[in-house]
PDB file of C-alpha atoms in Angstrom:
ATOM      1  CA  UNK A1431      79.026   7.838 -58.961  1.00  0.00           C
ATOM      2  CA  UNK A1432      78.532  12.023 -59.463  1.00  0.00           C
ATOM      3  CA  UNK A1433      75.944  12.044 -62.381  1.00  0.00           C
ATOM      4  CA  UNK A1434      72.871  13.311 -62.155  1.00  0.00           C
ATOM      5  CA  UNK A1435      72.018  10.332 -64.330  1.00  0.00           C
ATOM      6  CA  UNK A1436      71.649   6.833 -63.470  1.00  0.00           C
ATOM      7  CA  UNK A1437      73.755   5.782 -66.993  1.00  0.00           C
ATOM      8  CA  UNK A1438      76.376   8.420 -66.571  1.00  0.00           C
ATOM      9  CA  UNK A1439      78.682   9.615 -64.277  1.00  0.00           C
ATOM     10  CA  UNK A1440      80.591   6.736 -62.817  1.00  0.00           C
ATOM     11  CA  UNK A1441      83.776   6.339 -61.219  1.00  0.00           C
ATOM     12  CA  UNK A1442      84.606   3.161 -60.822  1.00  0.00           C
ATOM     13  CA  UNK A1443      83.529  -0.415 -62.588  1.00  0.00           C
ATOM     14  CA  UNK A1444      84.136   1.086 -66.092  1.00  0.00           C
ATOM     15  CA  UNK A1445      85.153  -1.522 -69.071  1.00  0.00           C
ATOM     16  CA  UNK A1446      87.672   0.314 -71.817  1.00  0.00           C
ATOM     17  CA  UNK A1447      85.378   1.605 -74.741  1.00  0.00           C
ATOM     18  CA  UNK A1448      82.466   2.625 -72.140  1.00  0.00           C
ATOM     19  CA  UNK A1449      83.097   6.112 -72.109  1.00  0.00           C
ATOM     20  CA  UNK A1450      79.207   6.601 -72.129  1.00  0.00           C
ATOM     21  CA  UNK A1451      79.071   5.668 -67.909  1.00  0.00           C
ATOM     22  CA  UNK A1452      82.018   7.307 -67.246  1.00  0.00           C
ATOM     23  CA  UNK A1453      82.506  10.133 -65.338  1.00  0.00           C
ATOM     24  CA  UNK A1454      85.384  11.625 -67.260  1.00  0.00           C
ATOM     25  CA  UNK A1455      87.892  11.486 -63.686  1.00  0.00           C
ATOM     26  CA  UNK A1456      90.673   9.006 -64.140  1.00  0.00           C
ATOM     27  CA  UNK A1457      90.587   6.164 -66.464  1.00  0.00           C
ATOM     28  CA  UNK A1458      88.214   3.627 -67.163  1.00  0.00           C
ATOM     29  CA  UNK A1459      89.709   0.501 -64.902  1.00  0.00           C
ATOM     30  CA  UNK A1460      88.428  -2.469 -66.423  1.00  0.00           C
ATOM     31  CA  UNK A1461      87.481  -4.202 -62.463  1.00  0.00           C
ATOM     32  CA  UNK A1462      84.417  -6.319 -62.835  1.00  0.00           C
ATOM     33  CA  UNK A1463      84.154  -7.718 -59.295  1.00  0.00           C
ATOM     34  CA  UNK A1464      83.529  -4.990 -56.303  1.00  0.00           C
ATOM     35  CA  UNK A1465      86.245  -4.142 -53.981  1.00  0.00           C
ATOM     36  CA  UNK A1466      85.945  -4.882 -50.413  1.00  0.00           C
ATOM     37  CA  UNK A1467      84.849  -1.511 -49.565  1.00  0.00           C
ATOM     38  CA  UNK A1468      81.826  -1.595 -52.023  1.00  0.00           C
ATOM     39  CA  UNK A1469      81.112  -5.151 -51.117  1.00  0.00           C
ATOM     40  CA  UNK A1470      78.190  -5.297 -48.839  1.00  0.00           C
ATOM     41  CA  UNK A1471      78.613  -8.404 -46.789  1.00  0.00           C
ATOM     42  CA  UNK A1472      82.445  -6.975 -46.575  1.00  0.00           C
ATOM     43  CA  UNK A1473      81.087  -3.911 -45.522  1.00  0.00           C
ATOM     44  CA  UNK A1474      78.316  -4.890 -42.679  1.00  0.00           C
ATOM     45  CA  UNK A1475      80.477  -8.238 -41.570  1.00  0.00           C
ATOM     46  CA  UNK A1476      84.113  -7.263 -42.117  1.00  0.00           C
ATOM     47  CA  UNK A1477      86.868  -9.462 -42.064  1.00  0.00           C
ATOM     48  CA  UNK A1478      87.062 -11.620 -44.645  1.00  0.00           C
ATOM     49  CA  UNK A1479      83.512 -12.276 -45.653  1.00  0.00           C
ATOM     50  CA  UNK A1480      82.634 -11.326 -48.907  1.00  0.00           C
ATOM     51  CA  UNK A1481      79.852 -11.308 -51.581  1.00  0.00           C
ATOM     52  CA  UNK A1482      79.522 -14.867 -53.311  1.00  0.00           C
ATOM     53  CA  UNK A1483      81.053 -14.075 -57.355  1.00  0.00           C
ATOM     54  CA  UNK A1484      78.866 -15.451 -60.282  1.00  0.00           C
ATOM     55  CA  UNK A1485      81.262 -18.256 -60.462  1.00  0.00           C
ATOM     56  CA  UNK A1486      80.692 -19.407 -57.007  1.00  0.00           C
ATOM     57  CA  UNK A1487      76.718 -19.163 -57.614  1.00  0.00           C
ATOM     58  CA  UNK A1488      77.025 -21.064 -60.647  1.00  0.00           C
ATOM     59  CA  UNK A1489      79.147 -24.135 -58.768  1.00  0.00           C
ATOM     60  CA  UNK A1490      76.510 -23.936 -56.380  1.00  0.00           C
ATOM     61  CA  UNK A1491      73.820 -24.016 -59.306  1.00  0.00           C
ATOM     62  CA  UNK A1492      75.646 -27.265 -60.841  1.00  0.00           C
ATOM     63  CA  UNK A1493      73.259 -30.605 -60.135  1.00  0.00           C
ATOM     64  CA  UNK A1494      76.374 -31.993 -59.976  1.00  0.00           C
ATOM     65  CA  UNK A1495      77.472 -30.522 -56.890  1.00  0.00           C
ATOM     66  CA  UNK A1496      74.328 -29.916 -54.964  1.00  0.00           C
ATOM     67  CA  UNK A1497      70.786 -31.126 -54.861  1.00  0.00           C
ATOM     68  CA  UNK A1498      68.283 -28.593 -54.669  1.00  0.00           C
ATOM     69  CA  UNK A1499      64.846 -29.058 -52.607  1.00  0.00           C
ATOM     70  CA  UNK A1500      61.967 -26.622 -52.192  1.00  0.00           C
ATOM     71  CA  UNK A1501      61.226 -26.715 -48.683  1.00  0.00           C
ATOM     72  CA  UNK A1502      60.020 -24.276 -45.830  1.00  0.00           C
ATOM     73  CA  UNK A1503      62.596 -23.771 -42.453  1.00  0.00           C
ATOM     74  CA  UNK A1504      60.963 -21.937 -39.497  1.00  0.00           C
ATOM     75  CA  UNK A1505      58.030 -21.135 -41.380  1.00  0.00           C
ATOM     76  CA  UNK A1506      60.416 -19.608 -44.346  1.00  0.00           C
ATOM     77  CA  UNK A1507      60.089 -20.955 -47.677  1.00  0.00           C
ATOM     78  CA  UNK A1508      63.135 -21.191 -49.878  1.00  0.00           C
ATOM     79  CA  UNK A1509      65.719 -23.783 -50.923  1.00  0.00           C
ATOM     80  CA  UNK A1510      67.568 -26.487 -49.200  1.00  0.00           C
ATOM     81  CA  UNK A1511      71.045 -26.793 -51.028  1.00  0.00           C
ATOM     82  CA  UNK A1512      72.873 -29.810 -50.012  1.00  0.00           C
ATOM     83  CA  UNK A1513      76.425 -30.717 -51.228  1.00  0.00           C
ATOM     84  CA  UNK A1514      76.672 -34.070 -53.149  1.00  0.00           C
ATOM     85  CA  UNK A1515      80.517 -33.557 -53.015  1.00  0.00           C
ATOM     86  CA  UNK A1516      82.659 -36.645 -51.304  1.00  0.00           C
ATOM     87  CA  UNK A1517      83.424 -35.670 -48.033  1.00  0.00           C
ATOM     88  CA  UNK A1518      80.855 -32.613 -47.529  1.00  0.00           C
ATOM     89  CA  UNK A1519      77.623 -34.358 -48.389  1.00  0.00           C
ATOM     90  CA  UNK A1520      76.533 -33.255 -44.525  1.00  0.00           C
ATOM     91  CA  UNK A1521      76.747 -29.567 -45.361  1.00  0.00           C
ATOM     92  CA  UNK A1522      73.997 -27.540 -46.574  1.00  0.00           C
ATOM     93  CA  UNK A1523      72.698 -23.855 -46.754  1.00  0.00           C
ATOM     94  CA  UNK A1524      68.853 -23.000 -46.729  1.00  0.00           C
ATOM     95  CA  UNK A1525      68.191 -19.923 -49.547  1.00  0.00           C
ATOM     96  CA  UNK A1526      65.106 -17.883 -48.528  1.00  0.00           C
ATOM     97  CA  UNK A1527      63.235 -16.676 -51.244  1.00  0.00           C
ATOM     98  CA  UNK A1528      63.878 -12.946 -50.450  1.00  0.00           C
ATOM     99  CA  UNK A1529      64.390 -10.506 -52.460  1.00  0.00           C
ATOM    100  CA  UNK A1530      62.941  -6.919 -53.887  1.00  0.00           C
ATOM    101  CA  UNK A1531      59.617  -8.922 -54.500  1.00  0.00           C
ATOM    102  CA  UNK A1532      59.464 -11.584 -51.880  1.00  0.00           C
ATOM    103  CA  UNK A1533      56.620 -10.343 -49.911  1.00  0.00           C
ATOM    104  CA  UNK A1534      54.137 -10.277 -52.938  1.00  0.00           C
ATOM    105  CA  UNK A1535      55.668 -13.883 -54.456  1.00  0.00           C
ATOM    106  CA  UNK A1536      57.338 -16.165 -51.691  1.00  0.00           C
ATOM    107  CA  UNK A1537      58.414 -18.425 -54.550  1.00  0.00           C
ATOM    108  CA  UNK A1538      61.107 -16.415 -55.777  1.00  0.00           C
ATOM    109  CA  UNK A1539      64.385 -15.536 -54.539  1.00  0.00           C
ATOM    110  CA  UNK A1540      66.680 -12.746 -56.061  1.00  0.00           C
ATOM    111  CA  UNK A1541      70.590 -12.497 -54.597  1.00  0.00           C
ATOM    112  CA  UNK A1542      73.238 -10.414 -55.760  1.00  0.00           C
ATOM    113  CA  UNK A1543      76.856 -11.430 -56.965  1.00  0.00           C
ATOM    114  CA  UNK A1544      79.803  -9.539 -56.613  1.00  0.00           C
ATOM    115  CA  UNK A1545      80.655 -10.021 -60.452  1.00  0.00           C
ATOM    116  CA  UNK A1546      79.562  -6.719 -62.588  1.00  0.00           C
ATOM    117  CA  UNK A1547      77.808  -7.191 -66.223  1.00  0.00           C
ATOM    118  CA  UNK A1548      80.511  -6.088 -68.596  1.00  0.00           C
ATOM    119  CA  UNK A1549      78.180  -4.911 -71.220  1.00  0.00           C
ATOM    120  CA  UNK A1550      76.056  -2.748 -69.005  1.00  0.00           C
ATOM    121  CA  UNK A1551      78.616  -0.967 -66.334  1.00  0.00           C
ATOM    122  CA  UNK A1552      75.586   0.330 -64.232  1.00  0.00           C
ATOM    123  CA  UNK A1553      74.275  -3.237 -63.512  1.00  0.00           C
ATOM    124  CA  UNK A1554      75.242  -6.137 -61.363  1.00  0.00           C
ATOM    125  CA  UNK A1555      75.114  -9.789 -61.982  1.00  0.00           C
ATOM    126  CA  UNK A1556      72.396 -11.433 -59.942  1.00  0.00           C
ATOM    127  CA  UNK A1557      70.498 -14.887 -59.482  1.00  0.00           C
ATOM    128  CA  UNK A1558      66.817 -15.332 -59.789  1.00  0.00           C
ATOM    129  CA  UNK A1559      65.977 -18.409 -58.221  1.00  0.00           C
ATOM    130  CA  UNK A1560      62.781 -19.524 -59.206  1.00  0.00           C
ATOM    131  CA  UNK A1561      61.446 -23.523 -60.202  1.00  0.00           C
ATOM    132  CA  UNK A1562      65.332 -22.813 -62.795  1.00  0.00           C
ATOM    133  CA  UNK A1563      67.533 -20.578 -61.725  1.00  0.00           C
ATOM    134  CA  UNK A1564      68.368 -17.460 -63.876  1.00  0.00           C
ATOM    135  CA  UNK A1565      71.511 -15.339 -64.501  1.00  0.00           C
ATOM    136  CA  UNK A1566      70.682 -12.071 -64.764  1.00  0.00           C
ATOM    137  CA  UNK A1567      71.533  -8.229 -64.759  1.00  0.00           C
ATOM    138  CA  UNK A1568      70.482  -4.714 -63.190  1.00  0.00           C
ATOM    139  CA  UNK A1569      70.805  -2.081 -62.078  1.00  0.00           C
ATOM    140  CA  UNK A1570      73.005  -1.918 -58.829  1.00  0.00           C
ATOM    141  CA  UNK A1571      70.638   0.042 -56.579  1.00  0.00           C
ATOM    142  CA  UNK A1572      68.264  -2.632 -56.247  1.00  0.00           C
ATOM    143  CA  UNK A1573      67.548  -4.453 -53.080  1.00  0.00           C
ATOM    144  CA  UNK A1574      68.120  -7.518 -53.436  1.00  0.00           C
ATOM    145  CA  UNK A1575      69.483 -10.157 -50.842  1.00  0.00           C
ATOM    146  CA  UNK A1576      73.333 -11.032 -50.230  1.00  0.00           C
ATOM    147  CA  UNK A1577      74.312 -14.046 -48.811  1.00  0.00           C
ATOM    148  CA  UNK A1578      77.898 -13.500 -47.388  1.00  0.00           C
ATOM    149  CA  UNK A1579      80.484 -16.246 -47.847  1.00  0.00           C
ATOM    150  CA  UNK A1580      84.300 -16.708 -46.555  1.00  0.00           C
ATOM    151  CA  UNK A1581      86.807 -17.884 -48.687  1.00  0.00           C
TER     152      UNK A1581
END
């Protein structure tokens, strides 16, 4: 980014037809999942962990393929996620509700994909998960959690 401007000014992450974000250096390039170098469980962990996409949050999201209970771990409350597929029905993350707002509301948990909102270049695709779980988009500077996966 080198605007002055929150809306303008970008160089990277631009859809064709956008020309209002873009910084006016190179060409828009149509990429709507970060690169490895502005991935930031790439970044801090190298190797080959990565940002979860939206499409990974969203298998994980499917009742179909995980159960989903509200539970506290080591005094943290957030979500058990266990998978109810054959053959890894023993695995299972634990979600902390964390997040920009956590420590006012532990009953919500905000985590960042690495998938961009193709409507609005300056925002990021994240998940709210609350008592549903929420697809949702903004701006890319807020902090909100990561959870790092390998693929």
């Amino acid at each position: 980014h080198d605007g002055d401007y929150y809306l303008n000014g970008w160089t990277k992450y631009i859809p064709s037809g956008m020309d209002i974000y873009w910084s006016g250096e190179g060409s828009p390039d149509n990429r709507l999942v970060l690169e490895p170098g502005d991935d930031a469980a790439h970044v801090c962990l190298k190797g080959s962990w990565r940002m979860a996409t939206y499409a990974e949050w969203y298998e994980l999201m499917n009742t179909s393929n995980c159960s989903w209970t509200r539970t506290t771990l080591q005094g943290v409350p957030g979500y058990k996620v266990q998978s109810l597929k054959q053959g890894f029905t023993d695995k299972w993350i634990f979600l902390p509700f964390a997040g920009t707002w956590a420590k006012q509301d532990q009953t919500v948990g905000y985590y960042w994909t690495s998938t961009l909102d193709s409507q609005y270049p300056n925002h990021g695709i994240h998940i709210i998960l609350r008592d549903i779980f929420v697809r949702d988009s903004m701006n890319r500077y807020m902090g909100y959690s990561v959870r790092p996966v390998l693929p």
